[in-house]
Tab-separated table of C-alpha atoms in Angstrom:
chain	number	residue	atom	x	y	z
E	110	UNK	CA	-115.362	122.343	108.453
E	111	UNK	CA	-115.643	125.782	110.104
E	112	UNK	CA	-118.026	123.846	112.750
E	113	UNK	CA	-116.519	121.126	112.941
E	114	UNK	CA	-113.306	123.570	114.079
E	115	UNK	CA	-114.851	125.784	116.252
E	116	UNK	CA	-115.978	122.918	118.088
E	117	UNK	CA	-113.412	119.982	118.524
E	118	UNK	CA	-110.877	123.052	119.128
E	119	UNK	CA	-112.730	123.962	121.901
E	120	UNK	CA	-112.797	120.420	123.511
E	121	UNK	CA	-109.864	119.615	122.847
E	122	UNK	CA	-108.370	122.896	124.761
E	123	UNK	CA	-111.143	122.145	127.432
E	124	UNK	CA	-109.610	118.593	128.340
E	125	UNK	CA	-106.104	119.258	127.029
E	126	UNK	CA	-105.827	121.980	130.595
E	127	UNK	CA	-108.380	119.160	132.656
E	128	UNK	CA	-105.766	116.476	132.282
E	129	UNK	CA	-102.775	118.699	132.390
E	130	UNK	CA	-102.257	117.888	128.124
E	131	UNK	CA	-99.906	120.845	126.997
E	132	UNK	CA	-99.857	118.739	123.725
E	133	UNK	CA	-103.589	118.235	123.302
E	134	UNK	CA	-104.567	121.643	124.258
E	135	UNK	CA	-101.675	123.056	121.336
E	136	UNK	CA	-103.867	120.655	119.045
E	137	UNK	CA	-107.047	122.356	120.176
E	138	UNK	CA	-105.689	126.180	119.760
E	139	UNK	CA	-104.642	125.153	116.476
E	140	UNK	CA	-108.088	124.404	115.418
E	141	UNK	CA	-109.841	127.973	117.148
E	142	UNK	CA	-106.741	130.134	115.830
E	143	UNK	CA	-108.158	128.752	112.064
E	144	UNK	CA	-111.998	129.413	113.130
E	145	UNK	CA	-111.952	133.576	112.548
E	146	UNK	CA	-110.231	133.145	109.059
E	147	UNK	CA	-111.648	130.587	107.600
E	148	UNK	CA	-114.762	132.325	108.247
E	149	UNK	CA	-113.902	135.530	106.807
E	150	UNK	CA	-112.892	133.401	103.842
E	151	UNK	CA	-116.294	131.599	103.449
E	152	UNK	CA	-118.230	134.961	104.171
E	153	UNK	CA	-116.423	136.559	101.212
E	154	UNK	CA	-116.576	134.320	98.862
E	155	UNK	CA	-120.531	134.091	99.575
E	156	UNK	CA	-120.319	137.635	98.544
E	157	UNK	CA	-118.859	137.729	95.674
E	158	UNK	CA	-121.090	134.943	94.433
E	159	UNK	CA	-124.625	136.494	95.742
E	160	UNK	CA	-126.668	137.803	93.019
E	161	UNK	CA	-130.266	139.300	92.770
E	162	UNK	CA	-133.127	138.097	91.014
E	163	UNK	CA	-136.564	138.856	89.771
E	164	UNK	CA	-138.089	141.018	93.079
E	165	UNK	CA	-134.970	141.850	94.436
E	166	UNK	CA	-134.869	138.621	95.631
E	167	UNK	CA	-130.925	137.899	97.460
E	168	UNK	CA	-129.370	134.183	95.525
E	169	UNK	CA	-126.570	132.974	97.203
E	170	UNK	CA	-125.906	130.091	94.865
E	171	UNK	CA	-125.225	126.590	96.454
E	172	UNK	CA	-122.563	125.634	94.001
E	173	UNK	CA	-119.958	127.919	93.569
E	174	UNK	CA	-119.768	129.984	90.386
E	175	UNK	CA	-123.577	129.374	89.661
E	176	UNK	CA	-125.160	131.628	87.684
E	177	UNK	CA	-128.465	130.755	89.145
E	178	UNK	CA	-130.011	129.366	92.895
E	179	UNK	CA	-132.372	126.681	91.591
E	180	UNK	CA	-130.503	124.406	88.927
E	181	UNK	CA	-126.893	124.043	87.873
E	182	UNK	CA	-128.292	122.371	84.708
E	183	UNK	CA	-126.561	125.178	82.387
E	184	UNK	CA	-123.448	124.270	83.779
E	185	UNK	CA	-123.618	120.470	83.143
E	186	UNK	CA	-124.864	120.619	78.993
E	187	UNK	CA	-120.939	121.468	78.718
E	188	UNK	CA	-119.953	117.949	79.722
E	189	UNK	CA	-120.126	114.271	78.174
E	190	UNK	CA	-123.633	112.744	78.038
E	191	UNK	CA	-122.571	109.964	80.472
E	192	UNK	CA	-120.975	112.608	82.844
E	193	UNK	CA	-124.408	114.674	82.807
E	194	UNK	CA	-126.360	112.102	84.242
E	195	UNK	CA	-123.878	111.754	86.824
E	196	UNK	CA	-123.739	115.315	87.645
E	197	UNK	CA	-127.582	115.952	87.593
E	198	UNK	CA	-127.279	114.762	90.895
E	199	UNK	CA	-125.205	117.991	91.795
E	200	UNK	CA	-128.648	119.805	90.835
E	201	UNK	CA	-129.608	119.228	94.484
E	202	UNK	CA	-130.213	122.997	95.932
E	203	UNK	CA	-132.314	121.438	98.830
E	204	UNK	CA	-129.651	119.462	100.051
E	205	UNK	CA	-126.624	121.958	99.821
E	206	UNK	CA	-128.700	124.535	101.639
E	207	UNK	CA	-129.560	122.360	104.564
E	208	UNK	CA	-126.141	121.764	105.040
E	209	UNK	CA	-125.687	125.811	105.334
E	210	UNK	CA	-128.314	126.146	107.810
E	211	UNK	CA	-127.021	123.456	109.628
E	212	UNK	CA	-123.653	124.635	110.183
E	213	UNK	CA	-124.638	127.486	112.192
E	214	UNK	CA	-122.066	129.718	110.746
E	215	UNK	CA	-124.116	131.754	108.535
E	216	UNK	CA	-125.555	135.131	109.893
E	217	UNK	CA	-129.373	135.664	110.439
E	218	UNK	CA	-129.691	137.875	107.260
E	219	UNK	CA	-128.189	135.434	105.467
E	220	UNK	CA	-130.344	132.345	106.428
E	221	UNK	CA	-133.353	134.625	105.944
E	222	UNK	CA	-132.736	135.495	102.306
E	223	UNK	CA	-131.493	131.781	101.398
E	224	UNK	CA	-135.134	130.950	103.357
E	225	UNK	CA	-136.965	133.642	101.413
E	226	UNK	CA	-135.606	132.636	97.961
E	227	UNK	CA	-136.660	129.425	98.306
E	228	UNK	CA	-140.288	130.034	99.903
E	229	UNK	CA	-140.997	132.136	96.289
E	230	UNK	CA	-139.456	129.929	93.848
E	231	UNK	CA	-141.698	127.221	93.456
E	232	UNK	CA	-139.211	124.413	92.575
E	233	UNK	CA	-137.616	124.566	95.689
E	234	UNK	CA	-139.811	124.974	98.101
E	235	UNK	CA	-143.764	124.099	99.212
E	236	UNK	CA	-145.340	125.573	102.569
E	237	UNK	CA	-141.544	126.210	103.699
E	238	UNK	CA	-140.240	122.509	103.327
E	239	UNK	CA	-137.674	122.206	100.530
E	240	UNK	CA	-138.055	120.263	97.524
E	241	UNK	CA	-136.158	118.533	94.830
E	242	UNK	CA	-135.770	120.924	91.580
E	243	UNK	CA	-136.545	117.280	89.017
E	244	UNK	CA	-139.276	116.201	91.050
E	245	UNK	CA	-142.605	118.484	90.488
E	246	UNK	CA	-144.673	119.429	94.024
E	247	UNK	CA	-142.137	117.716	95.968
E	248	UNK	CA	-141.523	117.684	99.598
E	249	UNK	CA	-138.007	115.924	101.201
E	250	UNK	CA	-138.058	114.923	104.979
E	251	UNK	CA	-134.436	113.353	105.448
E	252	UNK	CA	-132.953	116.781	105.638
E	253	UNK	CA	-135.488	118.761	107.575
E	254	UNK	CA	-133.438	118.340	110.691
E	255	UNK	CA	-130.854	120.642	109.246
E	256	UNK	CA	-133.406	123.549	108.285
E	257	UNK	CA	-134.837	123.852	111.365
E	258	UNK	CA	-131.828	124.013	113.394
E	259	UNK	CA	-130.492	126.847	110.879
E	260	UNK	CA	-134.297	128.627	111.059
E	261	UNK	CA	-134.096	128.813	114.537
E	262	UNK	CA	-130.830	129.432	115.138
E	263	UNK	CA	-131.126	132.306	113.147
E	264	UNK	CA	-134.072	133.464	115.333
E	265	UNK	CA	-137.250	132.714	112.509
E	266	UNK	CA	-139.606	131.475	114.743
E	267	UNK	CA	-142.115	132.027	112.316
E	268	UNK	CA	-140.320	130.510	109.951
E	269	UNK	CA	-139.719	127.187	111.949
E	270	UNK	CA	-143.579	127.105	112.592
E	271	UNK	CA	-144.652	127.091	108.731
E	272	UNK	CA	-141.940	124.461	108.373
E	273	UNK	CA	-143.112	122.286	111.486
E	274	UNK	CA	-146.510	122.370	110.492
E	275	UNK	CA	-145.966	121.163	106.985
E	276	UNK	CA	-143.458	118.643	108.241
E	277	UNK	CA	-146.172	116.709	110.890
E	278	UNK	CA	-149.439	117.669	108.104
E	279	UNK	CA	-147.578	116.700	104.580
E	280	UNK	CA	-144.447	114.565	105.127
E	281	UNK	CA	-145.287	111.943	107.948
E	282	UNK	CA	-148.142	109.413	107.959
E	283	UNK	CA	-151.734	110.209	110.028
E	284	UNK	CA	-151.644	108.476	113.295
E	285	UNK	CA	-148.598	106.483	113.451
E	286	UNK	CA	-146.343	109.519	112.127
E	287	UNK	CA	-144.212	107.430	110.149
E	288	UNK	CA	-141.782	110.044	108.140
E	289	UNK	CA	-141.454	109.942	104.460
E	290	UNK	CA	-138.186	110.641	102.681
E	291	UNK	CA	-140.238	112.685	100.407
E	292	UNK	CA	-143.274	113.318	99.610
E	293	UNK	CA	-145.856	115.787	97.453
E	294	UNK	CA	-148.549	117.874	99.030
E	295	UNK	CA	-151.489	115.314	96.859
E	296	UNK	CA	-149.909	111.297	97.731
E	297	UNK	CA	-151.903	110.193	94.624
E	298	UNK	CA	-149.342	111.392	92.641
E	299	UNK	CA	-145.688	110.287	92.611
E	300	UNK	CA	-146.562	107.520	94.947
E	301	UNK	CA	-143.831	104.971	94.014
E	302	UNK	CA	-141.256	107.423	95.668
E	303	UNK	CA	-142.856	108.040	99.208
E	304	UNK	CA	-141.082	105.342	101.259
E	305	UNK	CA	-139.832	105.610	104.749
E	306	UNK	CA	-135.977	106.902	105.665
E	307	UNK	CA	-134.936	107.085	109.297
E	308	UNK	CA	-133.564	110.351	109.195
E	309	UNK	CA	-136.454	112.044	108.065
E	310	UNK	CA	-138.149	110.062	111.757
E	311	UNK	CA	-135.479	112.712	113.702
E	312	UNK	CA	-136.723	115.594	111.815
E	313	UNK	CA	-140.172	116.133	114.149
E	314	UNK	CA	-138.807	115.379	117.456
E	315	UNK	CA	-135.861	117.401	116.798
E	316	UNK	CA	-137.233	120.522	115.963
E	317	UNK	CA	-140.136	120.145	119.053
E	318	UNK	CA	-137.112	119.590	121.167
E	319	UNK	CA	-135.310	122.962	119.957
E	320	UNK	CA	-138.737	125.046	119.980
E	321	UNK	CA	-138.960	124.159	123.997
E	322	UNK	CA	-134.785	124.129	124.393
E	323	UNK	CA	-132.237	125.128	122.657
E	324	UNK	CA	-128.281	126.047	123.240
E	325	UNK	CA	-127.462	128.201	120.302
E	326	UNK	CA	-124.354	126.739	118.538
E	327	UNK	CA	-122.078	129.919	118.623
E	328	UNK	CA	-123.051	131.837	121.991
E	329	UNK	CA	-123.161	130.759	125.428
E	330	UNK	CA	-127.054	131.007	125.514
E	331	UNK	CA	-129.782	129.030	126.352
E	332	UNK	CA	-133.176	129.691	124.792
E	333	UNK	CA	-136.433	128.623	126.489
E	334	UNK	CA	-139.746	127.930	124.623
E	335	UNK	CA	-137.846	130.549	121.511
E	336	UNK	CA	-139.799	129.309	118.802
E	337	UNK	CA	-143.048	127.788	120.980
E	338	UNK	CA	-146.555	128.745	119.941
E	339	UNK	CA	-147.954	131.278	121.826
E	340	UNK	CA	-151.063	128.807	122.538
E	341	UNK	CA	-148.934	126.216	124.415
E	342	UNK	CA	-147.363	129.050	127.300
């Protein structure tokens, strides 16, 4: 929402004054005037949910009033058998946080300690790709897009390599590069799940594309070759 603000205010201002639109560019302004506090709404109540855990590690829990970063499993017991298996789905950590990194509204010390707490907790994350908490040693593709446009937008180069790497080694096919939905670092196990998904294809191609370019979401920049391997300049 706070994207999705930020931006269609700004066009809509843009060609509200291009085509003389006093109406359209009211619309617009009413979108940007929301942008500063919803934002200071969604940064606070990030804050007042963080937590630490184990080595100081930072959770910022992806369902709100979580007592934990990995499962909200203790929440669901409370409800109806039937409901539970409905809302084991909602045990998705991987899918909530690509969303966040995605958005570009987060700030770099933020993304980095949502990164970090996955990378050390092994049932979300392998070699930097995230992972579904039911599925052991497992690798998802059809949100990768979204974690490497938040790793590099928050200026983890290093980060976005790891991820890259793993991405073309572990969750796409040798020679034809077909992308899995997910995956596990040995195929022999869990094989009846690794199946093709389209958005997982984007995932590669995207994040070569913002390694070379990229036009960071919330400044008027342009980065060249930000997250490239040294080896390819």
């Amino acid at each position: 929402m706070w994207r999705g603000f930020a931006e269609l205010g700004g066009v809509l201002v843009a060609v509200g004054k291009a085509v003389n639109s006093t109406a359209m560019a009211a619309r617009g302004q009413v979108l940007l005037d929301e942008v500063k506090p919803l934002g200071q709404d969604i940064t606070a109540s990030m804050i007042k949910s963080e937590h630490r855990e184990g080595e100081g590690f930072v959770c910022h829990p992806y369902v709100p009033g979580a007592a934990r970063c990995d499962s909200v499993d203790d929440m669901v017991e409370r409800y109806h058998r039937d409901v539970q298996r409905q809302l084991q789905r909602c045990s998705e950590p991987w899918r909530s946080y690509a969303e966040m990194l995605h958005s570009g509204f987060m700030e770099n010390g933020t993304v980095a300690e949502i990164y970090r707490y996955n990378l050390h907790n092994y049932g979300l994350s392998r070699l930097g790709v995230w992972g579904g908490v039911n599925i052991p040693n497992a690798m998802f593709g059809h949100t990768g897009y979204a974690v490497a446009y938040g790793l590099i937008a928050a200026d983890l180069p290093r980060e976005l390599l790891l991820f890259v790497y793993t991405q073309a080694l572990h969750v796409t096919t040798r020679g034809t590069w077909t992308a899995y939905e997910k995956t596990v670092l040995d195929r022999r196990d869990h094989a009846w799940y690794q199946f093709y998904v389209s958005s997982s294809q984007l995932t590669l191609p995207s994040a070569l594309k913002w390694m070379l370019v990229f036009e960071h979401p919330n400044k008027p920049e342009l980065w060249l070759a930000r997250a490239s391997p040294r080896r390819w300049l």
